[in-house]
Short mmCIF file of C-alpha atoms and ligand atoms in Angstrom, two decimals:
data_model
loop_
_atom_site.label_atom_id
_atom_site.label_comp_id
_atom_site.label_asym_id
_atom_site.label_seq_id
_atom_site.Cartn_x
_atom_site.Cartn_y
_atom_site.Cartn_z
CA UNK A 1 17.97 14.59 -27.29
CA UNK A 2 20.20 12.84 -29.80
CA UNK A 3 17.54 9.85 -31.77
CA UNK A 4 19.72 9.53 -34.93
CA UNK A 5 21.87 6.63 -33.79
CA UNK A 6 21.20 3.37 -32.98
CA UNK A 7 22.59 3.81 -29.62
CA UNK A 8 21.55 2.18 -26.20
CA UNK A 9 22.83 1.71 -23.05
CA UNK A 10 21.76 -0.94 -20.56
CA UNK A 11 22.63 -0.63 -17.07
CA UNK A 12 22.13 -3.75 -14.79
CA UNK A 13 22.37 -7.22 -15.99
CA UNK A 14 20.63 -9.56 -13.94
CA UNK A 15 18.56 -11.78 -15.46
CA UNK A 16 15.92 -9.00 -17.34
CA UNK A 17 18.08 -6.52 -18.22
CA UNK A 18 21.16 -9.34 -19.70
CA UNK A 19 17.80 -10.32 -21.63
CA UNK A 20 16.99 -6.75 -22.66
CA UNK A 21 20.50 -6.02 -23.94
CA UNK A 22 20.80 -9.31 -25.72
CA UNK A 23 17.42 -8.25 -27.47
CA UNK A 24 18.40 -5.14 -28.76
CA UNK A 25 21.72 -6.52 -30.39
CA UNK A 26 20.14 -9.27 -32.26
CA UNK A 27 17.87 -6.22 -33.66
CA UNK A 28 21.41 -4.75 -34.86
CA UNK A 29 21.35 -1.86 -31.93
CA UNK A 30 25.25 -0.60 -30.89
CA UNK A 31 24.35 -1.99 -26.79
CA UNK A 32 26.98 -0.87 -24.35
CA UNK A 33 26.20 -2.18 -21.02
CA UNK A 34 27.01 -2.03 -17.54
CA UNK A 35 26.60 -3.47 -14.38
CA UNK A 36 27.58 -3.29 -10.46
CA UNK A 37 29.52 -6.41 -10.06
CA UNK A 38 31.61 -7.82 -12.62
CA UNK A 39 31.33 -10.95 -14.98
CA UNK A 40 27.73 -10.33 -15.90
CA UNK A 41 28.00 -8.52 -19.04
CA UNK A 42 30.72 -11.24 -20.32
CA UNK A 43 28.62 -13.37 -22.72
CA UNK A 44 26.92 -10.43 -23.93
CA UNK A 45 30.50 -9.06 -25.09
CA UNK A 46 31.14 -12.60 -27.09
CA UNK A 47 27.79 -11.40 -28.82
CA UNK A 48 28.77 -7.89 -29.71
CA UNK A 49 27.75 -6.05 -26.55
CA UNK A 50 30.65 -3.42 -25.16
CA UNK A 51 31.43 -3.44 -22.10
CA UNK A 52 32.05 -0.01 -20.59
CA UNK A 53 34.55 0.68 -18.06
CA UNK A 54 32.47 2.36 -15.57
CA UNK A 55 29.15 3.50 -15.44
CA UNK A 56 30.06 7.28 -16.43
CA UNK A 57 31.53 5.32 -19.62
CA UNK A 58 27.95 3.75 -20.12
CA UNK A 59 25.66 6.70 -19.76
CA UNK A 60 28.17 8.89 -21.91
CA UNK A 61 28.35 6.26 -25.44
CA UNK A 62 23.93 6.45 -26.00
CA UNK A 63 21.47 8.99 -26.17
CA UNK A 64 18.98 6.11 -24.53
CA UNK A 65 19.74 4.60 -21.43
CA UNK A 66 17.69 1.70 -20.32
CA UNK A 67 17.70 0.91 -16.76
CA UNK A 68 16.48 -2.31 -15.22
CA UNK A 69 17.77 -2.90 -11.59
CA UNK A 70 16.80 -4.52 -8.78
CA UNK A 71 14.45 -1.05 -7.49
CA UNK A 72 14.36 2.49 -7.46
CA UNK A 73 16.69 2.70 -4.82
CA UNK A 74 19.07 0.80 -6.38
CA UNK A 75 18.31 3.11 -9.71
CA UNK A 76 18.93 6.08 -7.50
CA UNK A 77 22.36 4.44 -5.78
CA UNK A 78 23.81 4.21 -9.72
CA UNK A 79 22.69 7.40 -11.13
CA UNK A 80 22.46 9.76 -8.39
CA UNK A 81 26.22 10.98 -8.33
CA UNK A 82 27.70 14.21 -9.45
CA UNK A 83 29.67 12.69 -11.96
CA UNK A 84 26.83 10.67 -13.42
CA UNK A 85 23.94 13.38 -13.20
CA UNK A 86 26.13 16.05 -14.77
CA UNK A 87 26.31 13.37 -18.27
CA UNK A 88 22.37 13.12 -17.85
CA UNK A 89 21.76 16.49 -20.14
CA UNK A 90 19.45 15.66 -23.26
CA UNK A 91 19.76 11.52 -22.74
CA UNK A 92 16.37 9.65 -22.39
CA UNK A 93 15.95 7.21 -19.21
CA UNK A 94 14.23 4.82 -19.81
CA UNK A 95 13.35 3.08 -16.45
CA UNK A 96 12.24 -1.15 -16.54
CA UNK A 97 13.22 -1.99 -12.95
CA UNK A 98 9.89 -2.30 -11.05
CA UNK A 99 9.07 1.13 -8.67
CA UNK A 100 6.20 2.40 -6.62
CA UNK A 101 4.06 5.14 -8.28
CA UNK A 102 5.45 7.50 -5.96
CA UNK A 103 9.17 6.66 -6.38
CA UNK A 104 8.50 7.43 -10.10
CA UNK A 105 6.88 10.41 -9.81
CA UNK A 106 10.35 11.30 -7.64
CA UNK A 107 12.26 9.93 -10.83
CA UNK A 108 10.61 11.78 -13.25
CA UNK A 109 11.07 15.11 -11.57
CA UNK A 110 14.97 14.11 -10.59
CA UNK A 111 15.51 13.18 -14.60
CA UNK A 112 13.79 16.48 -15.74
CA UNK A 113 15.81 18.48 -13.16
CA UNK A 114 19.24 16.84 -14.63
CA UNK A 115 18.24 18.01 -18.08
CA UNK A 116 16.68 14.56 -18.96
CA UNK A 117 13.79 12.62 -20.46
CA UNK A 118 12.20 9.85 -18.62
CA UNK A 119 9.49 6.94 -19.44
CA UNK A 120 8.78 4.64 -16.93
CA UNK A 121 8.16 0.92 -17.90
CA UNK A 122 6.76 -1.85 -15.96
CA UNK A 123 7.27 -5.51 -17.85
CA UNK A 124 4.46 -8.13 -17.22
CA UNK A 125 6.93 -11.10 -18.82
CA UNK A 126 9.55 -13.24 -17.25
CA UNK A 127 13.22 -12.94 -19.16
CA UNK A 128 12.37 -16.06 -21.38
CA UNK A 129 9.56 -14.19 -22.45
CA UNK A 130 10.46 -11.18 -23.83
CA UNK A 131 10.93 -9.94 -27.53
CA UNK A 132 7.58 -11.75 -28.42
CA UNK A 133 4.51 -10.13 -30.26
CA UNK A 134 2.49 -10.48 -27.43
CA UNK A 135 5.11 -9.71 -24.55
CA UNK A 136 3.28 -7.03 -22.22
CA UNK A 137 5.02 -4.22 -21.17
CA UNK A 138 3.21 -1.08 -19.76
CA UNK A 139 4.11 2.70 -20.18
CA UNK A 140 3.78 6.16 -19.44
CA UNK A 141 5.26 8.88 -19.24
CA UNK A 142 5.39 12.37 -21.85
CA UNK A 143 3.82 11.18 -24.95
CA UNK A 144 6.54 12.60 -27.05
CA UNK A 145 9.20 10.80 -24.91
CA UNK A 146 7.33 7.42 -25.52
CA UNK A 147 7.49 7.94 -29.16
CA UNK A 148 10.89 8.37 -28.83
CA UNK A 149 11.64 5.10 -27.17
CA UNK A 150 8.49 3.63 -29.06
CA UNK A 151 11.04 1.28 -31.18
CA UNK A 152 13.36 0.19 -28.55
CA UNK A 153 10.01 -0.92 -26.00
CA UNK A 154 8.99 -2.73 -29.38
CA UNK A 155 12.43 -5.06 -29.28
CA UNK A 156 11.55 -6.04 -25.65
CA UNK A 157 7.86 -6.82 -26.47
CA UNK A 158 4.82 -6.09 -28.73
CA UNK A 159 2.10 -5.55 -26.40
CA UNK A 160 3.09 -2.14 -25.34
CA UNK A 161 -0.14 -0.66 -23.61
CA UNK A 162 0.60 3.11 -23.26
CA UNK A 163 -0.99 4.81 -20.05
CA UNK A 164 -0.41 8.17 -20.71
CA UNK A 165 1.24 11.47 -19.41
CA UNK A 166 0.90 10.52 -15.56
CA UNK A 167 4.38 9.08 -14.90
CA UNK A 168 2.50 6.57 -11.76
CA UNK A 169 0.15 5.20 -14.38
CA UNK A 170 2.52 2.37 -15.35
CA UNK A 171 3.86 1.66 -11.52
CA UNK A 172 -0.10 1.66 -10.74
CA UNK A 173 -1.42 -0.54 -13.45
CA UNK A 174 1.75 -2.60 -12.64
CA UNK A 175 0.54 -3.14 -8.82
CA UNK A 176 -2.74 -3.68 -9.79
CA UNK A 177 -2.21 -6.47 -12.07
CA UNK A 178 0.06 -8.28 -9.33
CA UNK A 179 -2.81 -7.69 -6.77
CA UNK A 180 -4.53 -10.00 -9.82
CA UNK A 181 -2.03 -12.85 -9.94
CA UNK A 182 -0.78 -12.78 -6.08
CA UNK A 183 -4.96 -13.15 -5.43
CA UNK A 184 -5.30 -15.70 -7.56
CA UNK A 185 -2.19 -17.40 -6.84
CA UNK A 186 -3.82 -17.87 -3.20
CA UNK A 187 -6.93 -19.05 -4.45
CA UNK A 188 -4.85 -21.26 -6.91
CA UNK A 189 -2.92 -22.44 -4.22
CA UNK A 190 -5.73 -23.56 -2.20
CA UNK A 191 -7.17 -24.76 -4.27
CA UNK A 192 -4.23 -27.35 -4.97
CA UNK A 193 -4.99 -28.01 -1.37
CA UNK A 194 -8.69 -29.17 -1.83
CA UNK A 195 -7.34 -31.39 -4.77
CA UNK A 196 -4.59 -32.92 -2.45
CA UNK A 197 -7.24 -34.04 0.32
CA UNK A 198 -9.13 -35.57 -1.81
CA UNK A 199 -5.96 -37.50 -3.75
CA UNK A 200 -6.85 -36.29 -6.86
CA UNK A 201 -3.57 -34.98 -9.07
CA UNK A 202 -2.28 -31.06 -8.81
CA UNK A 203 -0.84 -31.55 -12.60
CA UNK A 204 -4.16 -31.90 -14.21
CA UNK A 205 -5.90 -29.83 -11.59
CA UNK A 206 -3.44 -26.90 -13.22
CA UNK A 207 -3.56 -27.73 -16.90
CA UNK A 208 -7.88 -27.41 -16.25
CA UNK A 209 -7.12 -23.99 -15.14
CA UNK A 210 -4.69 -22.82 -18.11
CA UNK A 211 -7.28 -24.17 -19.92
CA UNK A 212 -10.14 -21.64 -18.44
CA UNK A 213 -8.31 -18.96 -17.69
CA UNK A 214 -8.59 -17.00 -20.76
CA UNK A 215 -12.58 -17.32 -20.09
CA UNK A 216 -11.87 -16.29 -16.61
CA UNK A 217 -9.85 -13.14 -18.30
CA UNK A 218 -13.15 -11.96 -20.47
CA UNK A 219 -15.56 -12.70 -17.00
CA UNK A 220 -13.46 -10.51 -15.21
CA UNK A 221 -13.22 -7.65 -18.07
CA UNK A 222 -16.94 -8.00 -18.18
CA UNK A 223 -17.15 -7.27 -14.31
CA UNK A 224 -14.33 -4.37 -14.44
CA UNK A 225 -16.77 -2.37 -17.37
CA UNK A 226 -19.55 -2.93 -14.74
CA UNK A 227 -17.27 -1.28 -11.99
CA UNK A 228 -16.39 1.67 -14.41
CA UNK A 229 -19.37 2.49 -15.41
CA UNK A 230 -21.37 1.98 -11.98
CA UNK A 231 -24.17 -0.15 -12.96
CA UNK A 232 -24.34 -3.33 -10.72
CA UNK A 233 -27.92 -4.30 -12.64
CA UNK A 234 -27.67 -8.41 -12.55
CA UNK A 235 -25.74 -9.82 -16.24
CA UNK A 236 -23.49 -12.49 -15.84
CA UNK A 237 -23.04 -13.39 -12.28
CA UNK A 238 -25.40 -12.35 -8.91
CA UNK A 239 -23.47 -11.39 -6.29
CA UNK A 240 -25.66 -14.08 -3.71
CA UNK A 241 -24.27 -17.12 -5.61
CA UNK A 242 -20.44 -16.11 -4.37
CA UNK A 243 -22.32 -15.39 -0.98
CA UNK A 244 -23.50 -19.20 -1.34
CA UNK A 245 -19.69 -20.07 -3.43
CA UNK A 246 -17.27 -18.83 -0.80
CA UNK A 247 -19.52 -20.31 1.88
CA UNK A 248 -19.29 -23.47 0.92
CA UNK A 249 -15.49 -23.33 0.33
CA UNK A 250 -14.88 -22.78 3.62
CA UNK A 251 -17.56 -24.79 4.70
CA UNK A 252 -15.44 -27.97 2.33
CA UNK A 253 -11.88 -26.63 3.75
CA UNK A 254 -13.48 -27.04 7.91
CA UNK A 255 -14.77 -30.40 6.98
CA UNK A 256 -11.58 -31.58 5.03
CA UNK A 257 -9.46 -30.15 7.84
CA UNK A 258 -7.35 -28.35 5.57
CA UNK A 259 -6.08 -24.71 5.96
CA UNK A 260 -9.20 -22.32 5.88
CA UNK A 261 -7.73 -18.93 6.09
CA UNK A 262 -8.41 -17.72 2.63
CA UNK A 263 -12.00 -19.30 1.83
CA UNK A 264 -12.59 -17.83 5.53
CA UNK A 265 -11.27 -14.24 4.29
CA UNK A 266 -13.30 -14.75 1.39
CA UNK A 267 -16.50 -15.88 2.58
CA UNK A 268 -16.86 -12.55 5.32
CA UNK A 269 -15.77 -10.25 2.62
CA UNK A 270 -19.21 -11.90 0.38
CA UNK A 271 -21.04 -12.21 3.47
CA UNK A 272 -20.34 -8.34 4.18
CA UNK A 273 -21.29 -7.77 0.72
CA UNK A 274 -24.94 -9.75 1.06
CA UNK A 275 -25.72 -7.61 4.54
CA UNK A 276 -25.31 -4.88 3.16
CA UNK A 277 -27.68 -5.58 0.40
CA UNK A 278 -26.27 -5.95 -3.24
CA UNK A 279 -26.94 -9.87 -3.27
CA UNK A 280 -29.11 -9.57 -5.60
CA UNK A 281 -27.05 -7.07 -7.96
CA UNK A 282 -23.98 -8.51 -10.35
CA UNK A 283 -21.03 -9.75 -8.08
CA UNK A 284 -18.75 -6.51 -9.69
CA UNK A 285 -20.62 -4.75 -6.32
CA UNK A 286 -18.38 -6.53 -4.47
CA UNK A 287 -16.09 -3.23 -4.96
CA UNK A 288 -18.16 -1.32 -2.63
CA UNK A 289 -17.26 -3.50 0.01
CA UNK A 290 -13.63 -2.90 -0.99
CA UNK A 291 -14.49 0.80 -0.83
CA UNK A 292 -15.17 1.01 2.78
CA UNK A 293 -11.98 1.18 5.21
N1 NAP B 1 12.94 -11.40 -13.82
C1 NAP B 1 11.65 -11.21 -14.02
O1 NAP B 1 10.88 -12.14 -14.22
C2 NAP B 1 11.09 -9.80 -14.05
C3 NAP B 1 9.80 -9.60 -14.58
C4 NAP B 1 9.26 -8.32 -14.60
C5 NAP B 1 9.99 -7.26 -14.08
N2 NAP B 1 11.24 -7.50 -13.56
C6 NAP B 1 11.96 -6.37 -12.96
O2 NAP B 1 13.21 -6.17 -13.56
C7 NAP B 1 14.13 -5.68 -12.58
C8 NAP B 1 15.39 -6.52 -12.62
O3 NAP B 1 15.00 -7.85 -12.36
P1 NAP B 1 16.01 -9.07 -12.61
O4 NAP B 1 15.15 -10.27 -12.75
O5 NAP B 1 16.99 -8.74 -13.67
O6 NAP B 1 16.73 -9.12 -11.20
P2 NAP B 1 18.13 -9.78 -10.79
O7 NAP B 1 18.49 -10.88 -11.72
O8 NAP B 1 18.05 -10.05 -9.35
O9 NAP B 1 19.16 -8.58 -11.06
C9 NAP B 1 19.16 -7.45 -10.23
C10 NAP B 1 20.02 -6.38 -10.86
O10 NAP B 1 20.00 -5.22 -10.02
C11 NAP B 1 21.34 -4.91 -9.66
N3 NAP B 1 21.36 -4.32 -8.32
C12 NAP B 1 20.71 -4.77 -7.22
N4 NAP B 1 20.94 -3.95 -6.18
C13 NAP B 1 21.78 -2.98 -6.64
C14 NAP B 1 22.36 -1.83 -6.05
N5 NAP B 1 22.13 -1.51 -4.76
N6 NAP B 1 23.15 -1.06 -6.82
C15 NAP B 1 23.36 -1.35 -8.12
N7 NAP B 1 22.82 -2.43 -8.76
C16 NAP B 1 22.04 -3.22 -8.01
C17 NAP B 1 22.09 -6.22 -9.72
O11 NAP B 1 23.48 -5.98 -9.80
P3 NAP B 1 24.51 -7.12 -9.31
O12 NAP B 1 24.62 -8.09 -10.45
O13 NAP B 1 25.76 -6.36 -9.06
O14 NAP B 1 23.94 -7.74 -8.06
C18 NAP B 1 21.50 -6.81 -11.00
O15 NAP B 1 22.03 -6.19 -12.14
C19 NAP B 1 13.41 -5.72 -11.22
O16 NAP B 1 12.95 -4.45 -10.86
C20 NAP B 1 12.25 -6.66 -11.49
O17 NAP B 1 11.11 -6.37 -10.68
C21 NAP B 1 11.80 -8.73 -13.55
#
């Protein structure tokens, strides 16, 4: 693979990968860019971007070639052709649009059998923000491939975590953290609900939350070391006063006559949790609830 240019490619520019490419020229890169329907890649040109012809054009002017699409099948649709796979030969992929672990473990093996490297990215930002210190982005893939593209993942953020050598660590990680958010969401959500019954104000409701979220974050790392390492032994939080928590939420949400699905869902999953004896052990032994089918 060719590293001793200043080279990159970005193909697909919706609203995170016209963000990536306008990154990497303001940090002096040579960006040619391409994308399925035209007109996208026009202000990027005014800024020093070129625009390549088609996307044989695009893959053959860098050595790195950052992809950020809508999926992998959309990936796939622009790269898998015989004219585009045969230019593939010692170029490094470098794949941002969001895939399953298995579609990148497919990837991988379909780069390496074209000749080429891969790294698979998931980003944790939203367009505006990107290119920050602490922008998250999270990796794997071959370590020596990742210290390839090291400098390039820096432009589109500084919080790289890398995963390591399994190419579904990154997809994985990436699912897991948006089981996190879309979780919380709901609870967040309902919790606007419980606000709005009682005619108290949403606004503040959700600038008290920003405020103990990051608190929230360190409870919740606390809990995932107890969960690694298996000991459930009682330390922050026992599992019965979530029994009693989630309870009463649903208990509040009958009474209020507002929507009770979730503090119902949440309440039986405790509940399960207490019969089955680990109410008095840290509420991280929740997970062996979540372990049964
Ligand atoms: N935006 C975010 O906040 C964010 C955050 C984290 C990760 N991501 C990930 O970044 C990726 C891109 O997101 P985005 O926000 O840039 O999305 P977007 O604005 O909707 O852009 C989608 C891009 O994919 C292209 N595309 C879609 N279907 C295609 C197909 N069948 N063949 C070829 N190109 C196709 C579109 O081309 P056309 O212009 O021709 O339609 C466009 O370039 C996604 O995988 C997303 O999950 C986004």
């Amino acid at each position: 693979m060719k590293t001793n240019n200043n080279k990159v490619s970005v193909i697909g520019l919706g609203s995170m990968g016209t963000t990536l490419a306008r990154l990497l020229l303001q940090k002096g890169y040579e960006v040619t860019v391409w994308n399925r329907s035209s007109g996208k890649a026009d202000d990027l040109v005014k800024e020093g971007a070129i625009m390549a012809k088609d996307i044989t054009e695009a893959i053959a002017a860098s050595p790195v070639i950052v992809i950020c699409v809508y999926n992998h099948q959309a990936s796939q649709s622009i790269l898998d052709s015989p004219e585009v796979s045969a230019l593939l030969h010692q170029k490094l992929l470098v794949q941002l649009s969001t895939i399953s672990p298995k579609e990148a473990v497919e990837a991988e093996l379909w780069a390496s059998e074209h000749g080429a490297s891969y790294i698979n990215g998931g980003i944790q930002a939203a367009p505006t923000q990107m290119g920050q210190p602490d922008t998250p982005i999270l990796i794997s893939g071959k370590e020596a491939t990742y210290r390839i593209a090291e400098p390039i993942l820096k432009v589109f953020g500084g919080a790289i975590s890398y995963l390591g050598e399994k190419i579904a660590a990154s997809p994985t990680v990436d699912l897991a953290t948006l089981s996190y958010i879309y979780g919380a969401s709901i609870g967040f959500f309902h919790g606007a609900r419980i606000i709005e019954s009682q005619g108290l104000s949403v606004a503040e409701y959700a600038r008290i939350i920003a405020g103990i979220s990051p608190s929230f974050g360190e409870f919740l790392k606390h809990e995932g070391n107890m969960v690694h390492t298996e000991n459930y032994a009682i330390t922050e939080s026992p599992l019965r006063i979530s029994v009693a928590a989630t309870a009463r939420l649903e208990q509040t949400a009958i009474e209020a006559g507002i929507n009770a699905r979730f503090p119902s869902f949440a309440a039986a999953l405790f509940k399960k949790a207490d019969l089955a004896g680990y109410g008095d052990q840290e509420v991280a032994a929740l997970i062996k609830v979540l372990r049964e089918q």
